[in-house]
Amino acid sequence: MFAYSAHGQETVNMNQENLSYGETRFISFGFLLGGHTSSLRPKFSEEFTKAAFSDTINITTGSPFGFSIGFLTNFKVAQYLDIRLMPKVAFYDYKLSFQTTTPNDEAVKDALADFTTVDVPISFKYKSMRRGNHRMFITGGVTQIIDVTGKKQKEENSENGLRLNGNNTTADIGFGADFFFPLFKFSPEIRYSYGLTDIMDSRNNNLSRAFDRMGSQVIGIYLVFN
């Protein structure tokens, strides 16, 4: 009898809908943790076909890992539609690998640049109907990225030869799910960000002359609590 009673209580608790006080408010708050990979989208120039790059076989992009931490302000504008402001501090790394015909350890040369930024994403969140303690959602919006990298790190980026600008604007799209717990709501999200601006900072060095334009893209996983 005790076993049956315990099993019945467990079934009721699992089927019980947890309350989320933020769901009934116009404005609610939270915080987020994120990890991402960032890569470059180079557009090659005519200079890359000339004699100056005759020893360069290939140029490939890497996808270094970065992370971010920030806050959430959520505005409920309709039953299934929210507007979200999610300012965060982020750390981005970019990498290009130059493969040359040089017959030594320098046959592959990496050009690196890393930035510390303040990101201000504004997005729409369209939610499905809640089923029990979970629901799905999709998001779309834009992010303004503001470079706050220190002077020393900027000098090190220039020494590596990959002279990029940390300021950027991206278009974002993503999807995720809301999970309702007794004391909070947990919302993991996968987001893709496509850079809209040219982040080349200078074309006056040997590496930069190979490109007409340099875009960016970021794939991130974000854990949001509110």
XYZ file of N, CA and C in Angstrom:
678
model
N 0.818 -1.206 0.000
C 0.000 0.000 0.000
C 0.858 1.264 0.000
N 1.929 1.233 0.823
C 2.824 2.394 0.844
C 3.474 2.611 -0.522
N 3.897 1.507 -1.167
C 4.528 1.605 -2.481
C 3.559 2.159 -3.500
N 2.314 1.730 -3.480
C 1.306 2.194 -4.421
C 1.027 3.681 -4.204
N 0.957 4.088 -2.919
C 0.701 5.488 -2.597
C 1.836 6.374 -3.080
N 3.090 5.935 -2.881
C 4.254 6.716 -3.326
C 4.272 6.846 -4.832
N 3.930 5.736 -5.527
C 3.915 5.771 -6.987
C 2.837 6.726 -7.493
N 1.669 6.713 -6.833
C 0.596 7.614 -7.231
C 0.968 9.058 -7.017
N 1.649 9.391 -5.900
C 2.072 10.754 -5.625
C 3.098 11.230 -6.649
N 4.017 10.342 -7.036
C 5.030 10.685 -8.026
C 4.379 10.989 -9.370
N 3.352 10.218 -9.750
C 2.665 10.436 -11.016
C 1.977 11.788 -11.037
N 1.329 12.131 -9.917
C 0.653 13.427 -9.840
C 1.643 14.570 -9.964
N 2.800 14.478 -9.266
C 3.794 15.540 -9.304
C 4.386 15.712 -10.692
N 4.588 14.620 -11.409
C 5.168 14.704 -12.740
C 4.206 15.356 -13.722
N 2.882 15.161 -13.512
C 1.897 15.715 -14.415
C 1.441 17.117 -14.016
N 1.873 17.571 -12.867
C 1.447 18.879 -12.380
C 2.183 19.989 -13.120
N 1.459 21.026 -13.554
C 2.076 22.155 -14.238
C 2.687 23.097 -13.213
N 3.978 23.362 -13.380
C 4.648 24.305 -12.502
C 4.293 25.724 -12.909
N 4.116 26.586 -11.924
C 3.787 27.979 -12.203
C 5.035 28.752 -12.587
N 4.866 29.723 -13.457
C 5.947 30.635 -13.813
C 5.404 32.051 -13.717
N 5.834 32.766 -12.669
C 5.267 34.085 -12.424
C 5.610 35.081 -13.533
N 6.712 34.869 -14.214
C 7.079 35.761 -15.294
C 6.150 35.666 -16.496
N 5.423 34.556 -16.624
C 4.532 34.370 -17.768
C 3.348 35.327 -17.734
N 2.953 35.785 -16.570
C 1.802 36.671 -16.454
C 2.193 38.141 -16.389
N 3.482 38.439 -16.375
C 3.944 39.818 -16.263
C 4.309 40.382 -17.629
N 4.145 41.694 -17.775
C 4.561 42.352 -19.007
C 6.075 42.326 -19.155
N 6.798 42.471 -18.047
C 8.258 42.493 -18.067
C 8.794 41.520 -17.020
N 9.817 40.739 -17.408
C 10.470 39.811 -16.487
C 11.965 39.810 -16.783
N 12.755 39.281 -15.841
C 14.204 39.365 -15.931
C 14.838 37.982 -15.736
N 16.089 37.867 -16.201
C 16.826 36.626 -16.028
C 18.286 36.826 -16.376
N 18.997 35.726 -16.513
C 20.407 35.790 -16.906
C 20.703 34.635 -17.846
N 21.847 34.721 -18.530
C 22.199 33.704 -19.521
C 23.684 33.391 -19.480
N 24.015 32.160 -19.862
C 25.379 31.690 -20.079
C 25.427 31.100 -21.483
N 26.503 31.365 -22.204
C 26.561 30.882 -23.578
C 27.947 30.440 -23.991
N 27.987 29.515 -24.933
C 29.227 29.101 -25.587
C 29.012 29.151 -27.088
N 30.051 29.503 -27.844
C 29.881 29.645 -29.284
C 31.175 29.358 -30.028
N 31.029 29.077 -31.310
C 32.170 29.018 -32.221
C 32.005 30.142 -33.233
N 33.085 30.833 -33.534
C 33.048 31.957 -34.467
C 34.021 31.702 -35.610
N 33.588 31.997 -36.811
C 34.437 31.795 -37.984
C 34.276 32.961 -38.942
N 35.213 33.075 -39.877
C 35.233 34.162 -40.846
C 34.689 33.699 -42.195
N 34.146 34.647 -42.957
C 33.661 34.392 -44.313
C 34.424 35.310 -45.266
N 35.621 34.886 -45.715
C 36.425 35.763 -46.572
C 35.942 35.781 -48.019
N 36.004 36.952 -48.612
C 35.797 37.102 -50.060
C 37.131 37.511 -50.660
N 37.702 36.651 -51.507
C 39.054 36.872 -52.000
C 39.085 37.968 -53.063
N 40.205 38.681 -53.088
C 40.408 39.754 -54.055
C 41.232 39.258 -55.238
N 41.371 40.094 -56.250
C 42.193 39.747 -57.410
C 43.669 39.652 -57.038
N 44.059 40.339 -55.968
C 45.455 40.289 -55.526
C 45.880 38.865 -55.171
N 44.913 38.041 -54.735
C 45.234 36.677 -54.326
C 45.717 35.829 -55.505
N 45.381 36.215 -56.723
C 45.785 35.463 -57.914
C 47.114 35.952 -58.487
N 47.689 36.980 -57.890
C 48.912 37.573 -58.443
C 50.162 36.959 -57.801
N 51.304 37.438 -58.280
C 52.591 36.833 -57.900
C 52.881 36.931 -56.414
N 52.341 37.953 -55.759
C 52.624 38.135 -54.332
C 52.155 36.946 -53.498
N 51.163 36.198 -53.993
C 50.632 35.045 -53.260
C 50.888 33.746 -54.021
N 51.927 33.734 -54.837
C 52.206 32.538 -55.645
C 52.601 31.338 -54.802
N 53.130 31.569 -53.595
C 53.530 30.450 -52.734
C 52.410 30.013 -51.788
N 51.234 30.643 -51.877
C 50.111 30.296 -51.007
C 49.201 29.302 -51.718
N 49.099 28.105 -51.170
C 48.282 27.060 -51.782
C 46.816 27.226 -51.418
N 46.553 27.520 -50.144
C 45.172 27.575 -49.693
C 45.064 28.427 -48.436
N 43.895 29.035 -48.244
C 43.590 29.780 -47.027
C 42.297 29.219 -46.467
N 42.346 28.713 -45.243
C 41.160 28.117 -44.623
C 40.824 28.846 -43.333
N 39.561 28.762 -42.939
C 39.106 29.407 -41.704
C 38.949 28.377 -40.591
N 39.211 28.792 -39.371
C 38.986 27.946 -38.211
C 37.713 28.354 -37.496
N 37.353 27.600 -36.472
C 36.154 27.891 -35.674
C 36.489 27.802 -34.191
N 37.265 28.764 -33.685
C 37.628 28.728 -32.262
C 36.411 28.888 -31.355
N 36.567 28.414 -30.124
C 35.482 28.456 -29.138
C 35.560 29.747 -28.333
N 34.405 30.306 -28.003
C 34.309 31.463 -27.130
C 33.125 31.305 -26.189
N 32.935 32.274 -25.307
C 31.825 32.186 -24.373
C 31.295 33.572 -24.052
N 30.132 33.618 -23.411
C 29.507 34.892 -23.073
C 28.672 34.735 -21.810
N 28.399 35.863 -21.161
C 27.545 35.899 -19.972
C 26.776 37.204 -20.004
N 25.494 37.154 -19.642
C 24.705 38.369 -19.733
C 23.387 38.286 -18.998
N 22.507 39.229 -19.313
C 21.229 39.369 -18.638
C 20.099 39.375 -19.653
N 18.896 39.084 -19.182
C 17.705 39.047 -20.022
C 16.651 39.984 -19.466
N 16.091 40.799 -20.367
C 14.876 41.550 -20.076
C 13.840 41.138 -21.105
N 12.739 40.553 -20.641
C 11.729 39.984 -21.538
C 10.434 40.793 -21.448
N 9.914 41.207 -22.619
C 8.662 41.957 -22.682
C 7.609 41.086 -23.367
N 6.533 40.826 -22.674
C 5.448 40.030 -23.238
C 4.492 40.959 -23.968
N 4.409 40.839 -25.311
C 3.576 41.738 -26.112
C 2.309 41.055 -26.611
N 2.274 39.719 -26.575
C 1.088 38.960 -26.965
C 1.169 37.599 -26.303
N 0.110 36.804 -26.463
C 0.083 35.513 -25.786
C 1.253 34.629 -26.176
N 1.624 34.649 -27.468
C 2.686 33.772 -27.943
C 3.896 34.547 -28.487
N 3.988 35.829 -28.171
C 5.068 36.653 -28.722
C 5.708 37.506 -27.640
N 7.045 37.419 -27.553
C 7.830 38.237 -26.634
C 8.874 39.025 -27.415
N 9.295 40.137 -26.841
C 10.472 40.876 -27.316
C 11.525 40.788 -26.223
N 12.761 40.417 -26.620
C 13.811 40.184 -25.627
C 15.006 41.110 -25.869
N 15.503 41.671 -24.795
C 16.749 42.432 -24.790
C 17.737 41.647 -23.948
N 18.885 41.241 -24.557
C 19.805 40.320 -23.876
C 21.241 40.839 -23.932
N 21.570 41.944 -23.265
C 22.957 42.441 -23.276
C 23.901 41.455 -22.613
N 25.095 41.290 -23.201
C 26.049 40.338 -22.649
C 27.475 40.758 -22.978
N 28.396 40.260 -22.206
C 29.827 40.388 -22.479
C 30.272 39.097 -23.156
N 30.953 39.214 -24.294
C 31.332 38.039 -25.074
C 32.815 38.087 -25.432
N 33.370 36.900 -25.678
C 34.776 36.756 -26.047
C 34.833 35.969 -27.367
N 35.358 36.609 -28.411
C 35.402 36.012 -29.744
C 36.847 35.775 -30.172
N 37.071 34.647 -30.829
C 38.359 34.340 -31.448
C 38.130 34.064 -32.927
N 39.035 34.575 -33.770
C 38.974 34.324 -35.209
C 40.320 33.770 -35.677
N 40.257 32.899 -36.687
C 41.478 32.231 -37.135
C 41.459 32.010 -38.644
N 42.596 32.302 -39.292
C 42.827 31.956 -40.684
C 44.126 31.164 -40.768
N 44.124 30.101 -41.551
C 45.327 29.290 -41.743
C 45.794 29.431 -43.189
N 47.058 29.836 -43.367
C 47.651 30.007 -44.686
C 48.588 28.832 -44.956
N 48.257 28.034 -45.960
C 49.097 26.900 -46.340
C 49.959 27.312 -47.528
N 51.287 27.212 -47.356
C 52.221 27.666 -48.390
C 53.095 26.511 -48.863
N 53.898 26.810 -49.857
C 54.816 25.809 -50.405
C 56.158 25.812 -49.699
N 56.295 26.578 -48.616
C 57.550 26.638 -47.873
C 57.881 25.271 -47.273
N 59.022 24.684 -47.577
C 59.340 23.310 -47.121
C 59.914 23.265 -45.707
N 59.173 23.772 -44.736
C 59.630 23.694 -43.345
C 58.415 23.786 -42.430
N 58.683 24.032 -41.153
C 57.601 24.068 -40.182
C 56.647 25.241 -40.398
N 57.069 26.222 -41.196
C 56.218 27.377 -41.457
C 55.318 27.171 -42.662
N 55.160 25.941 -43.120
C 54.321 25.665 -44.286
C 52.865 26.020 -44.017
N 52.440 25.950 -42.765
C 51.103 26.381 -42.381
C 51.243 27.483 -41.331
N 50.781 28.663 -41.685
C 50.881 29.803 -40.782
C 49.487 30.239 -40.360
N 49.272 30.367 -39.048
C 47.969 30.779 -38.523
C 47.984 32.273 -38.211
N 46.939 32.947 -38.653
C 46.716 34.348 -38.297
C 45.539 34.386 -37.330
N 45.752 34.971 -36.155
C 44.751 34.927 -35.091
C 44.359 36.340 -34.663
N 43.126 36.461 -34.187
C 42.657 37.711 -33.589
C 41.578 37.377 -32.589
N 41.615 38.008 -31.424
C 40.565 37.777 -30.435
C 40.102 39.101 -29.857
N 38.818 39.147 -29.488
C 38.180 40.387 -29.067
C 37.307 40.154 -27.835
N 37.222 41.195 -27.019
C 36.236 41.267 -25.946
C 35.202 42.296 -26.355
N 33.924 41.927 -26.322
C 32.880 42.808 -26.825
C 31.707 42.888 -25.854
N 30.921 43.932 -26.024
C 29.612 44.047 -25.392
C 28.576 43.884 -26.499
N 27.767 42.835 -26.408
C 26.756 42.536 -27.424
C 25.385 42.956 -26.906
N 24.607 43.563 -27.806
C 23.241 43.986 -27.446
C 22.269 43.358 -28.446
N 21.813 42.123 -28.186
C 20.843 41.486 -29.079
C 19.412 41.909 -28.741
N 18.643 42.215 -29.775
C 17.210 42.469 -29.655
C 16.508 41.464 -30.555
N 15.593 40.686 -30.000
C 14.992 39.612 -30.787
C 13.523 39.421 -30.447
N 12.807 38.819 -31.397
C 11.439 38.381 -31.188
C 11.459 36.896 -30.841
N 10.594 36.513 -29.926
C 10.470 35.109 -29.528
C 9.026 34.678 -29.746
N 8.830 33.759 -30.690
C 7.489 33.252 -30.979
C 7.355 31.872 -30.358
N 6.381 31.719 -29.451
C 6.259 30.515 -28.626
C 5.097 29.647 -29.091
N 5.256 28.343 -28.920
C 4.151 27.432 -29.175
C 3.246 27.371 -27.948
N 2.138 26.671 -28.071
C 1.265 26.458 -26.918
C 1.985 25.587 -25.891
N 1.839 25.928 -24.636
C 2.487 25.168 -23.567
C 1.818 23.808 -23.403
N 2.631 22.778 -23.305
C 2.135 21.422 -23.072
C 2.821 20.876 -21.813
N 2.061 20.819 -20.745
C 2.657 20.398 -19.483
C 3.663 21.428 -19.013
N 4.888 20.995 -18.800
C 5.942 21.887 -18.309
C 6.984 22.198 -19.368
N 6.599 22.195 -20.640
C 7.547 22.561 -21.689
C 6.802 23.098 -22.908
N 7.543 23.802 -23.759
C 7.048 24.283 -25.045
C 8.247 24.653 -25.919
N 8.038 24.750 -27.214
C 9.085 25.116 -28.161
C 8.950 26.598 -28.535
N 10.037 27.155 -29.089
C 9.976 28.533 -29.587
C 11.014 28.742 -30.672
N 10.805 29.777 -31.485
C 11.782 30.223 -32.464
C 12.068 31.692 -32.202
N 13.259 32.142 -32.588
C 13.650 33.531 -32.358
C 14.256 34.125 -33.626
N 14.207 35.438 -33.717
C 14.835 36.163 -34.814
C 15.078 37.597 -34.404
N 16.201 38.172 -34.827
C 16.493 39.545 -34.454
C 17.848 40.002 -34.964
N 18.381 41.041 -34.356
C 19.681 41.594 -34.725
C 20.495 41.824 -33.459
N 21.811 41.846 -33.633
C 22.731 42.104 -32.520
C 23.734 43.169 -32.920
N 23.884 44.173 -32.084
C 24.937 45.164 -32.255
C 26.111 44.768 -31.368
N 27.280 44.561 -31.976
C 28.477 44.129 -31.256
C 29.429 45.320 -31.125
N 29.798 45.661 -29.900
C 30.647 46.822 -29.616
C 31.975 46.330 -29.063
N 33.059 46.683 -29.727
C 34.391 46.228 -29.345
C 34.898 46.996 -28.124
N 35.248 46.265 -27.061
C 35.833 46.886 -25.867
C 37.183 46.235 -25.548
N 37.840 45.688 -26.573
C 39.124 45.023 -26.391
C 40.176 46.009 -25.892
N 41.013 45.560 -24.978
C 42.064 46.410 -24.439
C 43.132 46.751 -25.467
N 43.869 47.819 -25.208
C 44.880 48.301 -26.139
C 45.972 47.264 -26.383
N 46.397 46.587 -25.324
C 47.463 45.593 -25.462
C 47.046 44.453 -26.382
N 45.805 43.979 -26.214
C 45.338 42.878 -27.047
C 45.193 43.318 -28.498
N 44.773 44.550 -28.741
C 44.675 45.059 -30.111
C 46.041 45.081 -30.779
N 47.067 45.446 -30.012
C 48.425 45.449 -30.565
C 48.877 44.032 -30.908
N 48.533 43.063 -30.056
C 48.887 41.675 -30.338
C 48.141 41.157 -31.572
N 46.885 41.559 -31.749
C 46.144 41.172 -32.948
C 46.826 41.689 -34.209
N 47.304 42.937 -34.162
C 47.983 43.526 -35.319
C 49.287 42.819 -35.615
N 50.001 42.400 -34.570
C 51.260 41.694 -34.771
C 51.049 40.364 -35.483
N 49.896 39.716 -35.230
C 49.596 38.451 -35.895
C 49.225 38.630 -37.364
N 49.002 39.866 -37.788
C 48.758 40.129 -39.201
C 47.303 40.133 -39.612
N 46.400 39.642 -38.782
C 44.987 39.605 -39.124
C 44.320 40.821 -38.486
N 44.239 41.903 -39.227
C 43.768 43.170 -38.686
C 42.267 43.297 -38.929
N 41.520 42.983 -37.879
C 40.069 42.986 -37.948
C 39.493 44.033 -37.010
N 38.242 44.390 -37.271
C 37.513 45.315 -36.425
C 36.527 44.521 -35.577
N 36.559 44.713 -34.274
C 35.669 43.955 -33.406
C 34.227 44.419 -33.433
N 33.967 45.633 -33.955
C 32.588 46.116 -34.058
C 31.882 45.401 -35.209
N 30.619 45.036 -34.978
C 29.916 44.260 -35.994
C 28.413 44.371 -35.750
N 27.638 44.013 -36.769
C 26.184 43.880 -36.663
C 25.797 42.550 -37.279
N 24.987 41.762 -36.572
C 24.623 40.442 -37.069
C 23.104 40.294 -37.136
N 22.661 39.448 -38.065
C 21.271 38.999 -38.116
C 21.213 37.620 -37.482
N 20.247 37.408 -36.589
C 20.211 36.205 -35.771
C 18.921 35.415 -35.999
N 19.050 34.103 -35.978
C 17.891 33.220 -36.015
C 18.193 32.015 -35.136
N 17.172 31.509 -34.440
C 17.434 30.393 -33.537
C 16.160 29.672 -33.137
N 16.343 28.638 -32.356
C 15.208 27.885 -31.837
C 15.595 27.294 -30.488
N 14.582 26.930 -29.688
C 14.865 26.369 -28.376
C 13.600 25.867 -27.717
N 13.669 25.675 -26.415
C 12.542 25.153 -25.654
C 12.526 25.779 -24.269
N 11.332 25.976 -23.741
C 11.139 26.423 -22.365
C 10.788 25.219 -21.501
N 11.487 25.091 -20.381
C 11.182 24.045 -19.405
C 10.817 24.727 -18.087
N 9.620 24.445 -17.584
C 9.116 25.101 -16.387
C 9.401 24.250 -15.155
N 10.117 24.848 -14.189
C 10.409 24.224 -12.912
C 9.673 24.989 -11.805
N 9.596 24.428 -10.616
C 8.824 25.103 -9.549
C 9.283 26.527 -9.254
N 10.598 26.805 -9.354
C 11.097 28.114 -8.959
C 11.629 28.959 -10.109
N 11.788 28.390 -11.305
C 12.335 29.161 -12.424
C 11.983 28.474 -13.745
N 12.277 29.180 -14.836
C 12.099 28.642 -16.183
C 13.469 28.539 -16.845
N 13.767 27.393 -17.423
C 15.048 27.122 -18.074
C 14.816 27.041 -19.582
N 15.585 27.849 -20.348
C 15.350 27.952 -21.790
C 16.649 27.795 -22.572
N 17.047 26.561 -22.932
C 18.205 26.379 -23.806
C 17.846 26.788 -25.233
N 18.821 27.387 -25.916
C 18.575 27.914 -27.264
C 19.816 27.731 -28.146
N 19.610 27.353 -29.388
C 20.662 27.312 -30.399
C 20.431 28.471 -31.358
N 21.478 29.264 -31.604
C 21.305 30.478 -32.398
C 22.425 30.593 -33.447
N 22.040 30.998 -34.639
C 23.003 31.267 -35.716
C 23.008 32.763 -36.005
N 24.207 33.356 -36.039
C 24.357 34.794 -36.273
C 25.205 35.018 -37.522
N 24.674 35.813 -38.443
C 25.328 36.093 -39.717
C 25.779 37.543 -39.722
N 27.093 37.770 -39.859
C 27.633 39.122 -39.838
C 27.231 39.922 -41.062
N 26.726 41.134 -40.851
C 26.254 41.981 -41.942
C 27.286 43.000 -42.401
N 28.319 43.223 -41.611
C 29.292 44.268 -41.930
C 30.658 43.664 -42.268
N 31.458 44.457 -42.983
C 32.839 44.075 -43.302
C 33.706 44.402 -42.096
N 34.348 43.386 -41.513
C 35.134 43.621 -40.294
C 36.635 43.742 -40.573
N 37.009 43.883 -41.849
C 38.414 44.166 -42.154
C 38.770 45.552 -41.642
N 39.838 45.657 -40.871
C 40.239 46.929 -40.293
C 41.294 47.626 -41.141
N 42.089 46.859 -41.853
C 43.149 47.436 -42.683
C 43.486 46.492 -43.825
N 43.777 47.065 -44.990
C 44.196 46.268 -46.147
C 45.599 46.658 -46.596
N 46.373 47.191 -45.651
C 47.697 47.694 -45.987
C 48.821 46.717 -45.685
N 48.469 45.481 -45.253
C 49.525 44.502 -45.021
C 49.358 43.330 -45.980
N 50.345 42.447 -46.002
C 50.365 41.365 -46.991
C 49.178 40.418 -46.857
N 48.785 40.094 -45.640
C 47.686 39.162 -45.455
C 46.354 39.760 -45.899
N 46.121 41.007 -45.547
C 44.824 41.623 -45.806
C 44.571 41.869 -47.286
N 45.614 42.048 -48.072
C 45.422 42.343 -49.494
C 44.822 41.164 -50.257
N 44.794 39.986 -49.653
C 44.211 38.826 -50.318
C 42.692 38.856 -50.308
N 42.080 39.818 -49.581
C 40.634 39.804 -49.397
C 40.000 41.118 -49.815
N 38.827 41.005 -50.410
C 37.998 42.177 -50.699
C 37.097 42.511 -49.519
N 36.676 41.471 -48.828
C 35.722 41.646 -47.731
C 35.884 40.503 -46.734
N 35.569 40.787 -45.479
C 35.651 39.752 -44.459
C 34.382 39.800 -43.604
N 33.561 38.767 -43.735
C 32.364 38.664 -42.913
C 32.594 37.689 -41.767
N 31.574 37.469 -40.977
C 31.685 36.562 -39.830
C 30.401 35.760 -39.683
N 30.496 34.666 -38.951
C 29.323 33.884 -38.579
C 29.593 33.203 -37.242
N 28.544 33.062 -36.461
C 28.663 32.517 -35.112
C 27.537 31.507 -34.889
N 27.875 30.352 -34.354
C 26.887 29.361 -33.911
C 27.020 29.237 -32.402
N 25.947 29.518 -31.693
C 26.023 29.548 -30.229
C 24.941 28.711 -29.560
N 25.254 28.239 -28.371
C 24.287 27.562 -27.505
C 24.172 28.409 -26.234
N 22.952 28.807 -25.908
C 22.726 29.717 -24.783
C 21.780 29.052 -23.774
N 22.121 29.181 -22.499
C 21.309 28.667 -21.406
C 20.730 29.850 -20.653
N 19.414 30.009 -20.767
C 18.740 31.188 -20.204
C 17.901 30.762 -19.005
N 18.021 31.499 -17.903
C 17.255 31.243 -16.685
C 16.449 32.485 -16.343
N 15.124 32.324 -16.161
C 14.320 33.466 -15.734
C 13.039 33.002 -15.038
